[in-house]
Short mmCIF file of C-alpha atoms and ligand atoms in Angstrom, two decimals:
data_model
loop_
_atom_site.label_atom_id
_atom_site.label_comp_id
_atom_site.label_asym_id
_atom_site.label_seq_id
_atom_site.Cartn_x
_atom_site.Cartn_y
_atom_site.Cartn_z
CA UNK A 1 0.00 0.00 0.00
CA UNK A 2 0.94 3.59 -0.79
CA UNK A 3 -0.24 6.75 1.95
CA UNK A 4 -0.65 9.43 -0.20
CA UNK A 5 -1.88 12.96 -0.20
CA UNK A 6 -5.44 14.07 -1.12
CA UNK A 7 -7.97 16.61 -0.09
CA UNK A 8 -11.43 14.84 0.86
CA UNK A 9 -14.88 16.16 1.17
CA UNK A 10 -15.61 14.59 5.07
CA UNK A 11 -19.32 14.77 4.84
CA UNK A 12 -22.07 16.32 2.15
CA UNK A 13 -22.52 19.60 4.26
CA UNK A 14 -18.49 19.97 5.12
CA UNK A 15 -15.49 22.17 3.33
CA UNK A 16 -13.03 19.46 1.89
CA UNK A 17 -9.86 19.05 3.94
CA UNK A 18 -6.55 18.02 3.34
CA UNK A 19 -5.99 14.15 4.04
CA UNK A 20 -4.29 10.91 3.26
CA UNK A 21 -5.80 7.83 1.39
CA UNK A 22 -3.91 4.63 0.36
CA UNK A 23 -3.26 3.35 -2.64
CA UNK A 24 -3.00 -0.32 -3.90
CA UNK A 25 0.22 -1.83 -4.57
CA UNK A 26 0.76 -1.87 -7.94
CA UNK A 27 -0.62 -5.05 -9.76
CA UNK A 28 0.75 -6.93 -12.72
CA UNK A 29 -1.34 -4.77 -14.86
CA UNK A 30 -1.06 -1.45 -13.31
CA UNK A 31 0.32 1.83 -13.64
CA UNK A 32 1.57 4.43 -11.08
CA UNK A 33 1.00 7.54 -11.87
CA UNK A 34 1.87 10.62 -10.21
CA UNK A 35 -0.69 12.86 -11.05
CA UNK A 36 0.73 16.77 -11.86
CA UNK A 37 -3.07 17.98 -12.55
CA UNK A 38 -6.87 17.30 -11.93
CA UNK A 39 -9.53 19.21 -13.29
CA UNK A 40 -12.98 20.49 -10.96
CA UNK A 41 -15.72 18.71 -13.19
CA UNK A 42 -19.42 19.92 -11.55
CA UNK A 43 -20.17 15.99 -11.08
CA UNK A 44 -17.06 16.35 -8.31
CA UNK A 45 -19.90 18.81 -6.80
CA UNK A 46 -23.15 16.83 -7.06
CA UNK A 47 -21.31 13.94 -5.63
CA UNK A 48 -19.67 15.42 -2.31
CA UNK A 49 -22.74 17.26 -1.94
CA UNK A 50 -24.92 14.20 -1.94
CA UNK A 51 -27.15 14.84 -4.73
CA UNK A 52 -26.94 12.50 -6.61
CA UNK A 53 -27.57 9.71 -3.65
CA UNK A 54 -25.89 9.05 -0.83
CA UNK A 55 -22.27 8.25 -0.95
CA UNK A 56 -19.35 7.07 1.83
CA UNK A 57 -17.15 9.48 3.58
CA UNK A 58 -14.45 10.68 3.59
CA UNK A 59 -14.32 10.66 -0.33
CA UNK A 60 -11.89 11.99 -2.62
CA UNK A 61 -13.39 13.19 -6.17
CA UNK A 62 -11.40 13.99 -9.04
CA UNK A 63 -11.89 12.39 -12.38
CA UNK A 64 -9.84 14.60 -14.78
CA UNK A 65 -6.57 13.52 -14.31
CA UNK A 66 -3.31 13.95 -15.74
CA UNK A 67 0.12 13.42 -14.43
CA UNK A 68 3.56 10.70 -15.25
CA UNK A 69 3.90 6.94 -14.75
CA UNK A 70 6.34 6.53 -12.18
CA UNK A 71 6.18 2.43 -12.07
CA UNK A 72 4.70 -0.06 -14.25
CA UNK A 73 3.67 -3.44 -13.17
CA UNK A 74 5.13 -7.10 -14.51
CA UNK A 75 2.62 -7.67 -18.03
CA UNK A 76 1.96 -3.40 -18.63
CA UNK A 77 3.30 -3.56 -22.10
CA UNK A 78 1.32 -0.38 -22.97
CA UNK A 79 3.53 2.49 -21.35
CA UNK A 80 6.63 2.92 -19.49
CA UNK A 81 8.56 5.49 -16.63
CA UNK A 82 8.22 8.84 -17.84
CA UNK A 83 4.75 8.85 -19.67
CA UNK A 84 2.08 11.42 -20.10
CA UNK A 85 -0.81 10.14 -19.48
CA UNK A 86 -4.11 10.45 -18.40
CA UNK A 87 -7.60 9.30 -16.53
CA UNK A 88 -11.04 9.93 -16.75
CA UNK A 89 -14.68 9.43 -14.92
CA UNK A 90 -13.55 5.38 -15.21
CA UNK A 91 -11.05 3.04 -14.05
CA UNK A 92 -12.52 -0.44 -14.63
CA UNK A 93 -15.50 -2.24 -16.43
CA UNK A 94 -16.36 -6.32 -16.34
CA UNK A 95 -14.96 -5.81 -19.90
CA UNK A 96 -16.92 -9.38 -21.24
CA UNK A 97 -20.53 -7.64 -21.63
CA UNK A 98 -21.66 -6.60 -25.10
CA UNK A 99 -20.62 -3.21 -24.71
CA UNK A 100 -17.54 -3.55 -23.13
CA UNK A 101 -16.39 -5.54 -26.30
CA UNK A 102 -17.82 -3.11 -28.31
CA UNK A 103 -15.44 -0.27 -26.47
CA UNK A 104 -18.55 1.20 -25.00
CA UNK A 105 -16.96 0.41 -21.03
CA UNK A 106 -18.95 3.90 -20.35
CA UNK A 107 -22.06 1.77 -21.04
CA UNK A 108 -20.63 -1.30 -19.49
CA UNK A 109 -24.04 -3.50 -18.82
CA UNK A 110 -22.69 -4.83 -15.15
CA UNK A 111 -21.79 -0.98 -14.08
CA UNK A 112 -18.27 0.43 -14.96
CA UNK A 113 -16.04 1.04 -12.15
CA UNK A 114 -16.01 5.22 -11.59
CA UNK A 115 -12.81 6.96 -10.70
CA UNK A 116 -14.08 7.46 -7.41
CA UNK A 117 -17.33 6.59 -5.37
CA UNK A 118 -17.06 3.00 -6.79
CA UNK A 119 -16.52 -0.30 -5.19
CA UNK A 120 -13.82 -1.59 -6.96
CA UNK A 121 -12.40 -4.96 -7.69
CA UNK A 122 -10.66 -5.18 -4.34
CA UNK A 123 -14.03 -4.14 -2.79
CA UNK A 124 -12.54 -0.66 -1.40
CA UNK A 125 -14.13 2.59 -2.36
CA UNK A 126 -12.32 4.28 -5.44
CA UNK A 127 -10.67 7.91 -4.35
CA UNK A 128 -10.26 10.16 -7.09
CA UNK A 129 -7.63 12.83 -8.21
CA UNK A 130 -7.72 15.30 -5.98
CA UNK A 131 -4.23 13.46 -4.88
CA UNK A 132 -0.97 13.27 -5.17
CA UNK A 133 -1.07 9.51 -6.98
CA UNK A 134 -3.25 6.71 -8.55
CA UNK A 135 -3.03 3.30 -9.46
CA UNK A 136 -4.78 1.98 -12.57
CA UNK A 137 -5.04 -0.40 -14.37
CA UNK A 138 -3.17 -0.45 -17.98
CA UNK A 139 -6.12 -0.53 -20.24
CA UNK A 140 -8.38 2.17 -18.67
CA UNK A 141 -5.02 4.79 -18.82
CA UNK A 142 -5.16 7.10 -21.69
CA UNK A 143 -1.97 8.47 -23.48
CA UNK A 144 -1.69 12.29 -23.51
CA UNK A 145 -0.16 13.89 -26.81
CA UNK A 146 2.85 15.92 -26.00
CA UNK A 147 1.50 19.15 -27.90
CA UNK A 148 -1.81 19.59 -25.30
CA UNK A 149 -0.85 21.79 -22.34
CA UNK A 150 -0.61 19.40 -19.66
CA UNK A 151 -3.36 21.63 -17.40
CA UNK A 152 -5.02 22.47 -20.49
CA UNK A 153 -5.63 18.52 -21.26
CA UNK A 154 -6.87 17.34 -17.82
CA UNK A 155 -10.35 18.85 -18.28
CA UNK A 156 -10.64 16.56 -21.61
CA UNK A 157 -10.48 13.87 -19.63
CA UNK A 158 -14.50 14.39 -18.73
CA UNK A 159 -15.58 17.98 -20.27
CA UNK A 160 -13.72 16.82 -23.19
CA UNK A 161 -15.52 13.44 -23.85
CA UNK A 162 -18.52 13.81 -22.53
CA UNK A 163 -19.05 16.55 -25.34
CA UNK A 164 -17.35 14.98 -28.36
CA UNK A 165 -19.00 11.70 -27.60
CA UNK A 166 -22.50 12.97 -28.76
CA UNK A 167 -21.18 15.72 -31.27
CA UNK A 168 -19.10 12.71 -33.38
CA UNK A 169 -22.06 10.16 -32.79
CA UNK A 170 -25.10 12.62 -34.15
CA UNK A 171 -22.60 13.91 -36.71
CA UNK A 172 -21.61 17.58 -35.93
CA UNK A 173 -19.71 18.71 -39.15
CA UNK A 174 -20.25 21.05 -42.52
CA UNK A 175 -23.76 21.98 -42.66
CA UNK A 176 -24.78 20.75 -39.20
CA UNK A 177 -26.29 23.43 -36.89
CA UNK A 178 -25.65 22.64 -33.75
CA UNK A 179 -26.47 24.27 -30.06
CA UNK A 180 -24.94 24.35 -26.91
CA UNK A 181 -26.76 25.58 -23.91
CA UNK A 182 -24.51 26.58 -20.99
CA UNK A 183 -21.03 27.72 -21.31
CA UNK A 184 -19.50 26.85 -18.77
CA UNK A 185 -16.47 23.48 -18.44
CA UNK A 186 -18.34 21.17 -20.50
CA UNK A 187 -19.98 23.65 -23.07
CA UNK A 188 -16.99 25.75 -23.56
CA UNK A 189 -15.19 21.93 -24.90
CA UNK A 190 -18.39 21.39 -27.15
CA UNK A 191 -18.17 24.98 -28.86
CA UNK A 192 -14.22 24.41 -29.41
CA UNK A 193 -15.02 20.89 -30.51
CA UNK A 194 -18.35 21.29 -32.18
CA UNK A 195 -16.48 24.22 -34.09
CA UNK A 196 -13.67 21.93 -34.83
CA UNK A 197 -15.71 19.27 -36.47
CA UNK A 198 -17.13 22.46 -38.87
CA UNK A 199 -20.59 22.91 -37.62
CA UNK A 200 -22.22 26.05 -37.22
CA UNK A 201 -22.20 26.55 -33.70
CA UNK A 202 -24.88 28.43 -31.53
CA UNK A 203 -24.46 29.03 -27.72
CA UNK A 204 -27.67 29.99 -25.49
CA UNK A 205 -26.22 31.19 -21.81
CA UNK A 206 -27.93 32.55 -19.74
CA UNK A 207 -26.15 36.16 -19.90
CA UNK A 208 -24.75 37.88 -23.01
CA UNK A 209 -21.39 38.18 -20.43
CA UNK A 210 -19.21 35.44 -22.05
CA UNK A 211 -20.23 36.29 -25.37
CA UNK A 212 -16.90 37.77 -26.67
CA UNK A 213 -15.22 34.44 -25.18
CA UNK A 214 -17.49 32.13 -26.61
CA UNK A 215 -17.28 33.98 -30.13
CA UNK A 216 -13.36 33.44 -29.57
CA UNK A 217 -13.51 29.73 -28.97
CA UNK A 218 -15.51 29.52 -31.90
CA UNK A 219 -19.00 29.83 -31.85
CA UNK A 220 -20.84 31.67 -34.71
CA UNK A 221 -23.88 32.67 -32.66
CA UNK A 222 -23.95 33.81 -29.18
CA UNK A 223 -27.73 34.66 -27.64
CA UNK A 224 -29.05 34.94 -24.09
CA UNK A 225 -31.70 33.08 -22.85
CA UNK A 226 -32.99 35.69 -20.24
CA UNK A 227 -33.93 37.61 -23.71
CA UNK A 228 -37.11 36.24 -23.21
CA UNK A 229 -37.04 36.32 -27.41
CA UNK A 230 -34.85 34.17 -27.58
CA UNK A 231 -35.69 30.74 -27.75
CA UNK A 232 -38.80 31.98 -29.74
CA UNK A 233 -36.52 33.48 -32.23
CA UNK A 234 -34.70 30.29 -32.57
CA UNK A 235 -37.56 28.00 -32.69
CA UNK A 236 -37.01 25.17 -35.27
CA UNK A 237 -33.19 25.96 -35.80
CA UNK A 238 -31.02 23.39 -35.13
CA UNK A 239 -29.93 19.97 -36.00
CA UNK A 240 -28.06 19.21 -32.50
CA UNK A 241 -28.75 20.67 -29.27
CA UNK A 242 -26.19 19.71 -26.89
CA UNK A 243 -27.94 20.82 -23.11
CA UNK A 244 -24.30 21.15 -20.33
CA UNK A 245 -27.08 22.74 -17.77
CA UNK A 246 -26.33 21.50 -14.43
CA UNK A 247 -29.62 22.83 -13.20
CA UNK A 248 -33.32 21.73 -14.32
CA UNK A 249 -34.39 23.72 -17.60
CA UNK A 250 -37.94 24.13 -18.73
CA UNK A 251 -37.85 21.49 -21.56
CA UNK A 252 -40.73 22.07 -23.33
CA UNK A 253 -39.63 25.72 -24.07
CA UNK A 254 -36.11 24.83 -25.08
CA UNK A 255 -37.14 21.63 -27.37
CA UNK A 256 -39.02 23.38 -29.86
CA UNK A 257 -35.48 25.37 -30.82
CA UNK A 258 -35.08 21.94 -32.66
CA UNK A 259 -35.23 21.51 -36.35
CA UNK A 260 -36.67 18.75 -38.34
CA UNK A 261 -35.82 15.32 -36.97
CA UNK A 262 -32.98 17.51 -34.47
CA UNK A 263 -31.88 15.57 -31.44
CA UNK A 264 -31.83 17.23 -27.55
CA UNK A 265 -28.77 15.51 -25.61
CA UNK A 266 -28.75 16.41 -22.21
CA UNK A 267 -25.34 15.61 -21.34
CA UNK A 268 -26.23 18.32 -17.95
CA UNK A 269 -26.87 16.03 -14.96
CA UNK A 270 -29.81 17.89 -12.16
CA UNK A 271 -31.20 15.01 -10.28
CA UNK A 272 -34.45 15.97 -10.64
CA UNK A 273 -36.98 15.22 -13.54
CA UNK A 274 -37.35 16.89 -16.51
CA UNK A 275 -40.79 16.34 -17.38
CA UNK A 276 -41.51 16.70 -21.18
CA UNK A 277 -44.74 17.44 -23.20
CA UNK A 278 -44.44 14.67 -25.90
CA UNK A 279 -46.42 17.33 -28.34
CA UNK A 280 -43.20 18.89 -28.19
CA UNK A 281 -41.47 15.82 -29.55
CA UNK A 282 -44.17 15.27 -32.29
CA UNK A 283 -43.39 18.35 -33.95
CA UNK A 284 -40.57 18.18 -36.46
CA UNK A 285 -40.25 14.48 -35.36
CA UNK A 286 -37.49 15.32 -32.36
CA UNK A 287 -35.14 13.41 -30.71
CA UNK A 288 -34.50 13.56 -26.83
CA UNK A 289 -31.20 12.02 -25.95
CA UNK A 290 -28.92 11.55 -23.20
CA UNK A 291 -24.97 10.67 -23.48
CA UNK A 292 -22.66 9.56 -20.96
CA UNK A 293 -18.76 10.68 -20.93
CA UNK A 294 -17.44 7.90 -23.39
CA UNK A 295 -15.53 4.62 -23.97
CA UNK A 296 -11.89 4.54 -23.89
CA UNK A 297 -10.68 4.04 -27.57
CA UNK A 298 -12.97 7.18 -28.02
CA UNK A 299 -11.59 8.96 -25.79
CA UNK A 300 -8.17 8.22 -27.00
CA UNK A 301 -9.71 9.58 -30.07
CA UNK A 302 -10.58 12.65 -28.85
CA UNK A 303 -7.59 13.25 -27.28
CA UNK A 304 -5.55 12.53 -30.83
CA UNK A 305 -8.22 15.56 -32.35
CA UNK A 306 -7.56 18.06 -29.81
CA UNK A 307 -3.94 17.82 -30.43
CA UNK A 308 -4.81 17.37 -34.13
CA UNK A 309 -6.86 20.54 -34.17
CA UNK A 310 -4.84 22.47 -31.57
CA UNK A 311 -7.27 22.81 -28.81
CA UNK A 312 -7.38 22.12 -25.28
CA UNK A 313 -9.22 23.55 -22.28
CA UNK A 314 -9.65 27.29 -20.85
CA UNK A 315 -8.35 27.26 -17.16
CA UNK A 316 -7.92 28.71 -14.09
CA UNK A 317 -5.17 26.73 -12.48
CA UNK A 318 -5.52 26.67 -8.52
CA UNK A 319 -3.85 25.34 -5.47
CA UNK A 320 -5.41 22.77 -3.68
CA UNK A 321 -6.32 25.06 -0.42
CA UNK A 322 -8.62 26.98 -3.30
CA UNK A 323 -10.72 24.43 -3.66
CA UNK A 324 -13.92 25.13 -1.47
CA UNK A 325 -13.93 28.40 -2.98
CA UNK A 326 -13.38 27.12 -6.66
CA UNK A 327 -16.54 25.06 -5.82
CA UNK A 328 -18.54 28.18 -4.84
CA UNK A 329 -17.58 29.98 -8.55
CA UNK A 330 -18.58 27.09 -9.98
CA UNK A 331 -22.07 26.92 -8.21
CA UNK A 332 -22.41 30.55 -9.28
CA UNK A 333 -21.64 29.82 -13.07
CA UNK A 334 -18.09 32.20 -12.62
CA UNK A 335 -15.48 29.78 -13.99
CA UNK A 336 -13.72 31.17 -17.05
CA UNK A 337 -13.76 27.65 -18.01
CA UNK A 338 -12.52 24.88 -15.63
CA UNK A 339 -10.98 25.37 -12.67
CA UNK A 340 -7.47 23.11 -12.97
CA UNK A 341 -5.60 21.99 -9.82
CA UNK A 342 -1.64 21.89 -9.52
CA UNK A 343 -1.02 19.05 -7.61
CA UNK A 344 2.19 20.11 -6.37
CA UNK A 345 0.58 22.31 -4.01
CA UNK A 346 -0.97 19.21 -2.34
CA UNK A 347 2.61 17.33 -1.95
P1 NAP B 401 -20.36 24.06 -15.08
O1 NAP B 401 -18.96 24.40 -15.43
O2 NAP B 401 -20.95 24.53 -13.81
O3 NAP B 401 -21.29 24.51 -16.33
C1 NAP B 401 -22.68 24.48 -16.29
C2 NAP B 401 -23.22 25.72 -17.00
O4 NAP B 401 -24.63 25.62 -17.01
C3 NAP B 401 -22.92 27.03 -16.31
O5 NAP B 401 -21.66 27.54 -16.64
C4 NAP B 401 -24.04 27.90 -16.82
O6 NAP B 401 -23.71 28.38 -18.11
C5 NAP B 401 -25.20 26.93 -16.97
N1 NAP B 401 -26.12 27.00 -15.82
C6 NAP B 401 -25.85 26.74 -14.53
N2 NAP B 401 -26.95 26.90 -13.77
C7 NAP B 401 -27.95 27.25 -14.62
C8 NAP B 401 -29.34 27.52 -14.46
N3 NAP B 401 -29.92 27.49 -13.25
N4 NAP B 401 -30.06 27.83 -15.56
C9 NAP B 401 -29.49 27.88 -16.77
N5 NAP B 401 -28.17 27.62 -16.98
C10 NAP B 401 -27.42 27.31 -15.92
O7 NAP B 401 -20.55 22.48 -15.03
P2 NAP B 401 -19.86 21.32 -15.92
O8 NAP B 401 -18.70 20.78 -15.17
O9 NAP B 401 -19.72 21.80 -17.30
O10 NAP B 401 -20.98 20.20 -15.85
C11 NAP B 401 -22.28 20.47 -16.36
C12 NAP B 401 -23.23 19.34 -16.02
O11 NAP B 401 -22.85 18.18 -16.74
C13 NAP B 401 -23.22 18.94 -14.55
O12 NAP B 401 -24.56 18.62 -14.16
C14 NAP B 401 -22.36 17.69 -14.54
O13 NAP B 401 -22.62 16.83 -13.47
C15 NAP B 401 -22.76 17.07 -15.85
N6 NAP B 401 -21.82 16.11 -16.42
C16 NAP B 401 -22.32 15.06 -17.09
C17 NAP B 401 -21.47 14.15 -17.72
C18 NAP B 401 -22.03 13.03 -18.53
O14 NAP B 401 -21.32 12.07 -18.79
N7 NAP B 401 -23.26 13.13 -18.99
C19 NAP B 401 -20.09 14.31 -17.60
C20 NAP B 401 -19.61 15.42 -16.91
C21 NAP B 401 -20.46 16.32 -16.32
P3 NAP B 401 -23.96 29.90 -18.55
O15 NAP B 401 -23.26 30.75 -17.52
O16 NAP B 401 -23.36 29.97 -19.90
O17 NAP B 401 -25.46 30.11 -18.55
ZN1 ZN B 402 -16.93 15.06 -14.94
ZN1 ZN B 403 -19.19 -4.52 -19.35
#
């Protein structure tokens, strides 16, 4: 076992603290990795916070993760000392089901095994990145191309796939209009992505206060939705509506924004309902979808395009001792675009 450093959220209702967790030894098939960075996804909030169920304290979140193999175990033929590298929102899956084998482990049928809040194979609780190391398994560690910005990559890790997932599966590209409500870690990736992949990209905030940023990362339209003309001035616009909003919307005003046979992906995760008026859905035969992060070979994929197409993530890099108050900017939709931070100030 390995002691290592970590800050951990002690209950739903407490500030996280500065702690140590242990680590497995490292297995015939895993990797050490000492992590440099870890990105401040919103699920990190909904989970210490209890929202989305109850979970065990103390608990370490952090699943946007990047740092350098420091030791490789006996069979890891798949990277050596000195790599950059990086994990995401999994670290295991039962990797037989139909979906495993068809490199959908984010869909794994028997319940992939999440960077942290998981039992894992050993039956201990998985701890995330918020921490000085991590030991994972070979095949769920993704390779980090040398050009990305190592702070500037972490928040692909989750932001980053979670949004080119749906925008490559519903075919964002030349002639696609696509939407993206929210701008805020995950929404700022799918306008740099969606704009990447040549769509015509749209984003609906709820201010017109990020609009010269959001123009700069590559949007072509930038509206807000407390224009109460808005979303009646867009009705029956768009092929792809890609919905980051971390907080219930009223659906049956937003879906009619879609064009003819347009799909709605919420890839935004409220606990609560959305209840939907299915007259909504009859018109211009609509799609509502959901999408969740995305399997590893994809998200090796989108890893290789970012570098490919020279983008990365907006951050605000933080020490670790900022991280109750990096939580509170997030909850008040004031990060400028994901809050990034250096582990060395946790060692
Ligand atoms: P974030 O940085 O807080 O972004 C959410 C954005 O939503 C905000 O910046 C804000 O954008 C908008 N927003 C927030 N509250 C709103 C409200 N009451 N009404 C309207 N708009 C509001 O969060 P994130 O890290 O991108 O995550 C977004 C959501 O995706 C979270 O629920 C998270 O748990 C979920 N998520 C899901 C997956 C998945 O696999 N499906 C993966 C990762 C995260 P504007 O300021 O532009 O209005
Ligand atoms: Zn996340
Ligand atoms: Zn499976």
């Amino acid at each position: 076992m390995l002691t290592v450093k970590a800050y951990a959220a002690p209950s739903a209702t407490e500030p996280l603290v500065p702690t140590t967790i242990e680590r497995r030894d490292v297995g015939a098939d895993d990797v050490l990795i000492a992590i440099r960075y870890a990105g401040i996804c919103h699920s990190d909030i909904h989970t210490v916070r209890g929202e989305w169920g109850d979970i065990a304290y103390p608990q370490v979140v952090g699943h946007e993760i990047v740092g350098v193999v420091t030791e490789v175990g006996t069979d890891v033929a798949k990277f050596a000392i000195g790599d950059r590298v990086g994990v995401g929102c999994m670290v295991n899956s039962c990797r037989e089901c139909v979906n495993c084998l068809a490199g959908q482990e984010n869909y794994c049928l028997n319940g992939n095994t999440g960077t942290y809040t998981a039992v894992d194979r050993d039956g201990t609780i998985t701890q995330g990145g918020y921490s000085t190391h991590i030991v994972v398994t070979q095949d769920f560690v993704l390779r980090v191309p040398e050009s990305i910005p190592y702070e500037a990559a972490a928040p692909l890790l989750c932001a980053g796939i979670t949004t080119y997932s749906p925008l490559a599966h519903w075919n964002a590209g030349p002639g696609k209009r696509v939407a993206v409500v929210g701008m805020g870690g995950l929404g700022h990736m799918a306008v740099k992505i969606a704009h990447a992949m040549g769509a015509e990209v749209t984003v609906l905030s709820q201010s017109l206060a990020k609009q010269e940023d959001g123009l700069r990362l590559g949007a072509d339209h930038y509206y807000a939705t407390s224009d109460p003309e808005t979303l009646k001035k867009l009705r029956n616009s768009f092929d792809l509506v890609i919905n980051t909003v971390s907080a219930p919307l009223d659906l049956n005003r937003y879906l009619r924004i879609l064009a003819l046979d347009g799909v709605w992906v919420s890839v935004g995760a409220p606990p609560e309902p959305l209840p939907v008026q299915v007259f909504t859905l009859f018109n211009n035969r609509r799609s509502f979808a959901g999408s969740s992060i995305g399997g590893i070979r994809e998200t090796q994929e989108m890893l290789d395009f970012c570098a490919e197409h020279g983008i990365a993530s907006e951050v605000e890099l933080i020490a670790a001792s900022e991280i109750n108050d990096a939580y509170e900017r997030v909850l008040a939709s004031d990060v400028r675009y994901r809050f990034v931070i250096d582990i060395e100030t946790l060692a």
